[in-house]
Amino acid sequence: MEPRVIDRPEKSRYEILADASGFARVLPEPTAADVEPQLAAVLAVSRRPLAARAFGEAAPVAAWKTKPSWVLVASADRPINPGVERYGYERAGKTTVEVDSSHLAMLAQPKAVTGPILAAARPTGH
């Protein structure tokens, strides 16, 4: 069975393709725009596919409702719309940090990502 398009958001250049075994990939590869090209190439061919069912499954418990959360918005992200992220995080009352990076901010700008991680690791009194 040939891969089939399971989603192509309006005005998007990307397609989410599902194969016969129920796994999905996003094409073309949109995640590593500001990562060193050799590393981006390795990541593109070694990335595991996403289980297509993940797009329709709801989480059984939303820990963010009762636990403090820190989130990072990559403002140059292409797979996830940064505006949608900002809206959701603001609505949920999350501590938000923004970095000018692609989807793979942890590789492109690791120092910018460690700050929120260290802040989240500090005791919060909850």
mmCIF file with all atom_site columns, C-alpha atoms in Angstrom:
data_model
loop_
_atom_site.group_PDB
_atom_site.id
_atom_site.type_symbol
_atom_site.label_atom_id
_atom_site.label_alt_id
_atom_site.label_comp_id
_atom_site.label_asym_id
_atom_site.label_entity_id
_atom_site.label_seq_id
_atom_site.pdbx_PDB_ins_code
_atom_site.Cartn_x
_atom_site.Cartn_y
_atom_site.Cartn_z
_atom_site.occupancy
_atom_site.B_iso_or_equiv
_atom_site.pdbx_formal_charge
_atom_site.auth_seq_id
_atom_site.auth_comp_id
_atom_site.auth_asym_id
_atom_site.auth_atom_id
_atom_site.pdbx_PDB_model_num
ATOM 1   C CA . MET A 1 1   ? 0.000  0.000  0.000  1.00 0.00 ? 1   MET A CA 1
ATOM 2   C CA . GLU A 1 2   ? 1.286  3.429  -0.931 1.00 0.00 ? 2   GLU A CA 1
ATOM 3   C CA . PRO A 1 3   ? 1.566  6.115  1.756  1.00 0.00 ? 3   PRO A CA 1
ATOM 4   C CA . ARG A 1 4   ? -1.554 8.250  1.881  1.00 0.00 ? 4   ARG A CA 1
ATOM 5   C CA . VAL A 1 5   ? -1.997 11.875 2.885  1.00 0.00 ? 5   VAL A CA 1
ATOM 6   C CA . ILE A 1 6   ? -3.838 12.013 6.214  1.00 0.00 ? 6   ILE A CA 1
ATOM 7   C CA . ASP A 1 7   ? -3.569 15.761 6.691  1.00 0.00 ? 7   ASP A CA 1
ATOM 8   C CA . ARG A 1 8   ? -2.560 18.824 4.743  1.00 0.00 ? 8   ARG A CA 1
ATOM 9   C CA . PRO A 1 9   ? -3.470 21.931 6.683  1.00 0.00 ? 9   PRO A CA 1
ATOM 10  C CA . GLU A 1 10  ? -4.848 24.754 4.568  1.00 0.00 ? 10  GLU A CA 1
ATOM 11  C CA . LYS A 1 11  ? -2.080 26.870 3.029  1.00 0.00 ? 11  LYS A CA 1
ATOM 12  C CA . SER A 1 12  ? 0.596  24.469 4.311  1.00 0.00 ? 12  SER A CA 1
ATOM 13  C CA . ARG A 1 13  ? 3.558  23.235 2.288  1.00 0.00 ? 13  ARG A CA 1
ATOM 14  C CA . TYR A 1 14  ? 3.683  20.083 4.397  1.00 0.00 ? 14  TYR A CA 1
ATOM 15  C CA . GLU A 1 15  ? 1.823  16.833 4.184  1.00 0.00 ? 15  GLU A CA 1
ATOM 16  C CA . ILE A 1 16  ? 1.444  14.199 6.858  1.00 0.00 ? 16  ILE A CA 1
ATOM 17  C CA . LEU A 1 17  ? 1.725  10.826 5.143  1.00 0.00 ? 17  LEU A CA 1
ATOM 18  C CA . ALA A 1 18  ? 0.608  7.566  6.760  1.00 0.00 ? 18  ALA A CA 1
ATOM 19  C CA . ASP A 1 19  ? 1.882  4.193  5.612  1.00 0.00 ? 19  ASP A CA 1
ATOM 20  C CA . ALA A 1 20  ? 0.128  0.809  5.726  1.00 0.00 ? 20  ALA A CA 1
ATOM 21  C CA . SER A 1 21  ? 1.566  0.005  9.160  1.00 0.00 ? 21  SER A CA 1
ATOM 22  C CA . GLY A 1 22  ? -0.020 3.088  10.726 1.00 0.00 ? 22  GLY A CA 1
ATOM 23  C CA . PHE A 1 23  ? 3.051  5.307  10.986 1.00 0.00 ? 23  PHE A CA 1
ATOM 24  C CA . ALA A 1 24  ? 3.241  8.873  9.717  1.00 0.00 ? 24  ALA A CA 1
ATOM 25  C CA . ARG A 1 25  ? 5.918  11.231 8.462  1.00 0.00 ? 25  ARG A CA 1
ATOM 26  C CA . VAL A 1 26  ? 5.820  14.935 7.685  1.00 0.00 ? 26  VAL A CA 1
ATOM 27  C CA . LEU A 1 27  ? 7.107  15.786 4.216  1.00 0.00 ? 27  LEU A CA 1
ATOM 28  C CA . PRO A 1 28  ? 9.083  17.701 3.246  1.00 0.00 ? 28  PRO A CA 1
ATOM 29  C CA . GLU A 1 29  ? 11.206 17.588 6.395  1.00 0.00 ? 29  GLU A CA 1
ATOM 30  C CA . PRO A 1 30  ? 10.422 20.918 8.134  1.00 0.00 ? 30  PRO A CA 1
ATOM 31  C CA . THR A 1 31  ? 12.070 20.609 11.530 1.00 0.00 ? 31  THR A CA 1
ATOM 32  C CA . ALA A 1 32  ? 15.759 21.526 11.264 1.00 0.00 ? 32  ALA A CA 1
ATOM 33  C CA . ALA A 1 33  ? 15.951 24.817 9.367  1.00 0.00 ? 33  ALA A CA 1
ATOM 34  C CA . ASP A 1 34  ? 18.669 26.316 11.599 1.00 0.00 ? 34  ASP A CA 1
ATOM 35  C CA . VAL A 1 35  ? 20.552 23.145 12.517 1.00 0.00 ? 35  VAL A CA 1
ATOM 36  C CA . GLU A 1 36  ? 23.956 22.420 10.937 1.00 0.00 ? 36  GLU A CA 1
ATOM 37  C CA . PRO A 1 37  ? 23.176 20.814 7.523  1.00 0.00 ? 37  PRO A CA 1
ATOM 38  C CA . GLN A 1 38  ? 25.089 17.554 8.106  1.00 0.00 ? 38  GLN A CA 1
ATOM 39  C CA . LEU A 1 39  ? 23.302 16.981 11.418 1.00 0.00 ? 39  LEU A CA 1
ATOM 40  C CA . ALA A 1 40  ? 19.948 17.882 9.840  1.00 0.00 ? 40  ALA A CA 1
ATOM 41  C CA . ALA A 1 41  ? 20.545 15.275 7.103  1.00 0.00 ? 41  ALA A CA 1
ATOM 42  C CA . VAL A 1 42  ? 21.325 12.572 9.672  1.00 0.00 ? 42  VAL A CA 1
ATOM 43  C CA . LEU A 1 43  ? 18.255 13.517 11.699 1.00 0.00 ? 43  LEU A CA 1
ATOM 44  C CA . ALA A 1 44  ? 16.011 13.418 8.623  1.00 0.00 ? 44  ALA A CA 1
ATOM 45  C CA . VAL A 1 45  ? 16.961 9.843  7.735  1.00 0.00 ? 45  VAL A CA 1
ATOM 46  C CA . SER A 1 46  ? 17.153 8.486  11.277 1.00 0.00 ? 46  SER A CA 1
ATOM 47  C CA . ARG A 1 47  ? 13.986 9.951  12.752 1.00 0.00 ? 47  ARG A CA 1
ATOM 48  C CA . ARG A 1 48  ? 11.418 7.393  13.767 1.00 0.00 ? 48  ARG A CA 1
ATOM 49  C CA . PRO A 1 49  ? 7.970  7.816  12.256 1.00 0.00 ? 49  PRO A CA 1
ATOM 50  C CA . LEU A 1 50  ? 5.092  9.019  14.402 1.00 0.00 ? 50  LEU A CA 1
ATOM 51  C CA . ALA A 1 51  ? 2.219  6.663  15.175 1.00 0.00 ? 51  ALA A CA 1
ATOM 52  C CA . ALA A 1 52  ? -0.597 8.098  13.058 1.00 0.00 ? 52  ALA A CA 1
ATOM 53  C CA . ARG A 1 53  ? -3.133 7.277  15.769 1.00 0.00 ? 53  ARG A CA 1
ATOM 54  C CA . ALA A 1 54  ? -1.492 9.941  17.969 1.00 0.00 ? 54  ALA A CA 1
ATOM 55  C CA . PHE A 1 55  ? -3.370 12.609 15.984 1.00 0.00 ? 55  PHE A CA 1
ATOM 56  C CA . GLY A 1 56  ? -6.714 11.344 17.245 1.00 0.00 ? 56  GLY A CA 1
ATOM 57  C CA . GLU A 1 57  ? -5.985 10.116 20.779 1.00 0.00 ? 57  GLU A CA 1
ATOM 58  C CA . ALA A 1 58  ? -6.819 12.231 23.785 1.00 0.00 ? 58  ALA A CA 1
ATOM 59  C CA . ALA A 1 59  ? -4.538 12.231 26.834 1.00 0.00 ? 59  ALA A CA 1
ATOM 60  C CA . PRO A 1 60  ? -6.261 10.462 29.748 1.00 0.00 ? 60  PRO A CA 1
ATOM 61  C CA . VAL A 1 61  ? -5.041 13.053 32.296 1.00 0.00 ? 61  VAL A CA 1
ATOM 62  C CA . ALA A 1 62  ? -3.932 16.642 31.771 1.00 0.00 ? 62  ALA A CA 1
ATOM 63  C CA . ALA A 1 63  ? -1.094 17.118 34.276 1.00 0.00 ? 63  ALA A CA 1
ATOM 64  C CA . TRP A 1 64  ? -0.681 20.752 33.212 1.00 0.00 ? 64  TRP A CA 1
ATOM 65  C CA . LYS A 1 65  ? -3.970 21.582 34.941 1.00 0.00 ? 65  LYS A CA 1
ATOM 66  C CA . THR A 1 66  ? -2.528 20.909 38.405 1.00 0.00 ? 66  THR A CA 1
ATOM 67  C CA . LYS A 1 67  ? 1.247  21.116 38.010 1.00 0.00 ? 67  LYS A CA 1
ATOM 68  C CA . PRO A 1 68  ? 3.397  24.146 37.224 1.00 0.00 ? 68  PRO A CA 1
ATOM 69  C CA . SER A 1 69  ? 4.680  24.036 33.651 1.00 0.00 ? 69  SER A CA 1
ATOM 70  C CA . TRP A 1 70  ? 7.370  25.801 31.669 1.00 0.00 ? 70  TRP A CA 1
ATOM 71  C CA . VAL A 1 71  ? 7.119  25.871 27.903 1.00 0.00 ? 71  VAL A CA 1
ATOM 72  C CA . LEU A 1 72  ? 9.341  27.006 25.078 1.00 0.00 ? 72  LEU A CA 1
ATOM 73  C CA . VAL A 1 73  ? 8.041  28.563 21.864 1.00 0.00 ? 73  VAL A CA 1
ATOM 74  C CA . ALA A 1 74  ? 10.382 28.333 18.891 1.00 0.00 ? 74  ALA A CA 1
ATOM 75  C CA . SER A 1 75  ? 9.343  31.454 16.987 1.00 0.00 ? 75  SER A CA 1
ATOM 76  C CA . ALA A 1 76  ? 10.677 30.152 13.645 1.00 0.00 ? 76  ALA A CA 1
ATOM 77  C CA . ASP A 1 77  ? 9.024  26.737 14.055 1.00 0.00 ? 77  ASP A CA 1
ATOM 78  C CA . ARG A 1 78  ? 7.338  25.483 10.891 1.00 0.00 ? 78  ARG A CA 1
ATOM 79  C CA . PRO A 1 79  ? 5.724  22.178 11.949 1.00 0.00 ? 79  PRO A CA 1
ATOM 80  C CA . ILE A 1 80  ? 3.972  23.836 14.918 1.00 0.00 ? 80  ILE A CA 1
ATOM 81  C CA . ASN A 1 81  ? 2.545  27.310 14.461 1.00 0.00 ? 81  ASN A CA 1
ATOM 82  C CA . PRO A 1 82  ? 4.183  29.537 17.129 1.00 0.00 ? 82  PRO A CA 1
ATOM 83  C CA . GLY A 1 83  ? 1.073  31.732 17.350 1.00 0.00 ? 83  GLY A CA 1
ATOM 84  C CA . VAL A 1 84  ? -1.080 28.723 18.157 1.00 0.00 ? 84  VAL A CA 1
ATOM 85  C CA . GLU A 1 85  ? 1.451  27.621 20.786 1.00 0.00 ? 85  GLU A CA 1
ATOM 86  C CA . ARG A 1 86  ? 1.544  31.086 22.394 1.00 0.00 ? 86  ARG A CA 1
ATOM 87  C CA . TYR A 1 87  ? -2.247 31.224 22.522 1.00 0.00 ? 87  TYR A CA 1
ATOM 88  C CA . GLY A 1 88  ? -2.580 27.793 24.113 1.00 0.00 ? 88  GLY A CA 1
ATOM 89  C CA . TYR A 1 89  ? 0.165  28.367 26.655 1.00 0.00 ? 89  TYR A CA 1
ATOM 90  C CA . GLU A 1 90  ? -1.203 31.777 27.642 1.00 0.00 ? 90  GLU A CA 1
ATOM 91  C CA . ARG A 1 91  ? -4.676 30.341 27.989 1.00 0.00 ? 91  ARG A CA 1
ATOM 92  C CA . ALA A 1 92  ? -3.319 27.545 30.198 1.00 0.00 ? 92  ALA A CA 1
ATOM 93  C CA . GLY A 1 93  ? -1.328 29.995 32.343 1.00 0.00 ? 93  GLY A CA 1
ATOM 94  C CA . LYS A 1 94  ? 2.069  28.493 31.572 1.00 0.00 ? 94  LYS A CA 1
ATOM 95  C CA . THR A 1 95  ? 5.437  30.142 32.112 1.00 0.00 ? 95  THR A CA 1
ATOM 96  C CA . THR A 1 96  ? 6.523  30.737 28.514 1.00 0.00 ? 96  THR A CA 1
ATOM 97  C CA . VAL A 1 97  ? 10.002 31.363 27.129 1.00 0.00 ? 97  VAL A CA 1
ATOM 98  C CA . GLU A 1 98  ? 10.464 32.225 23.463 1.00 0.00 ? 98  GLU A CA 1
ATOM 99  C CA . VAL A 1 99  ? 13.562 31.626 21.356 1.00 0.00 ? 99  VAL A CA 1
ATOM 100 C CA . ASP A 1 100 ? 14.180 32.552 17.716 1.00 0.00 ? 100 ASP A CA 1
ATOM 101 C CA . SER A 1 101 ? 14.727 29.028 16.445 1.00 0.00 ? 101 SER A CA 1
ATOM 102 C CA . SER A 1 102 ? 13.344 26.182 14.374 1.00 0.00 ? 102 SER A CA 1
ATOM 103 C CA . HIS A 1 103 ? 11.442 23.197 15.742 1.00 0.00 ? 103 HIS A CA 1
ATOM 104 C CA . LEU A 1 104 ? 14.740 21.719 16.979 1.00 0.00 ? 104 LEU A CA 1
ATOM 105 C CA . ALA A 1 105 ? 15.656 24.567 19.318 1.00 0.00 ? 105 ALA A CA 1
ATOM 106 C CA . MET A 1 106 ? 17.442 22.158 21.663 1.00 0.00 ? 106 MET A CA 1
ATOM 107 C CA . LEU A 1 107 ? 19.977 21.448 18.925 1.00 0.00 ? 107 LEU A CA 1
ATOM 108 C CA . ALA A 1 108 ? 20.112 24.853 17.237 1.00 0.00 ? 108 ALA A CA 1
ATOM 109 C CA . GLN A 1 109 ? 20.266 26.919 20.445 1.00 0.00 ? 109 GLN A CA 1
ATOM 110 C CA . PRO A 1 110 ? 20.956 24.606 23.403 1.00 0.00 ? 110 PRO A CA 1
ATOM 111 C CA . LYS A 1 111 ? 21.939 27.417 25.792 1.00 0.00 ? 111 LYS A CA 1
ATOM 112 C CA . ALA A 1 112 ? 18.607 29.161 25.251 1.00 0.00 ? 112 ALA A CA 1
ATOM 113 C CA . VAL A 1 113 ? 16.775 25.926 26.044 1.00 0.00 ? 113 VAL A CA 1
ATOM 114 C CA . THR A 1 114 ? 18.636 25.078 29.268 1.00 0.00 ? 114 THR A CA 1
ATOM 115 C CA . GLY A 1 115 ? 17.339 28.181 31.117 1.00 0.00 ? 115 GLY A CA 1
ATOM 116 C CA . PRO A 1 116 ? 13.690 27.075 31.158 1.00 0.00 ? 116 PRO A CA 1
ATOM 117 C CA . ILE A 1 117 ? 14.728 23.524 32.043 1.00 0.00 ? 117 ILE A CA 1
ATOM 118 C CA . LEU A 1 118 ? 16.739 24.728 35.038 1.00 0.00 ? 118 LEU A CA 1
ATOM 119 C CA . ALA A 1 119 ? 13.902 27.030 36.115 1.00 0.00 ? 119 ALA A CA 1
ATOM 120 C CA . ALA A 1 120 ? 11.430 24.155 35.924 1.00 0.00 ? 120 ALA A CA 1
ATOM 121 C CA . ALA A 1 121 ? 13.728 21.997 38.063 1.00 0.00 ? 121 ALA A CA 1
ATOM 122 C CA . ARG A 1 122 ? 13.702 24.488 40.959 1.00 0.00 ? 122 ARG A CA 1
ATOM 123 C CA . PRO A 1 123 ? 11.198 23.869 43.769 1.00 0.00 ? 123 PRO A CA 1
ATOM 124 C CA . THR A 1 124 ? 7.908  25.674 43.201 1.00 0.00 ? 124 THR A CA 1
ATOM 125 C CA . GLY A 1 125 ? 6.133  25.074 46.505 1.00 0.00 ? 125 GLY A CA 1
ATOM 126 C CA . HIS A 1 126 ? 3.487  22.855 44.919 1.00 0.00 ? 126 HIS A CA 1
#
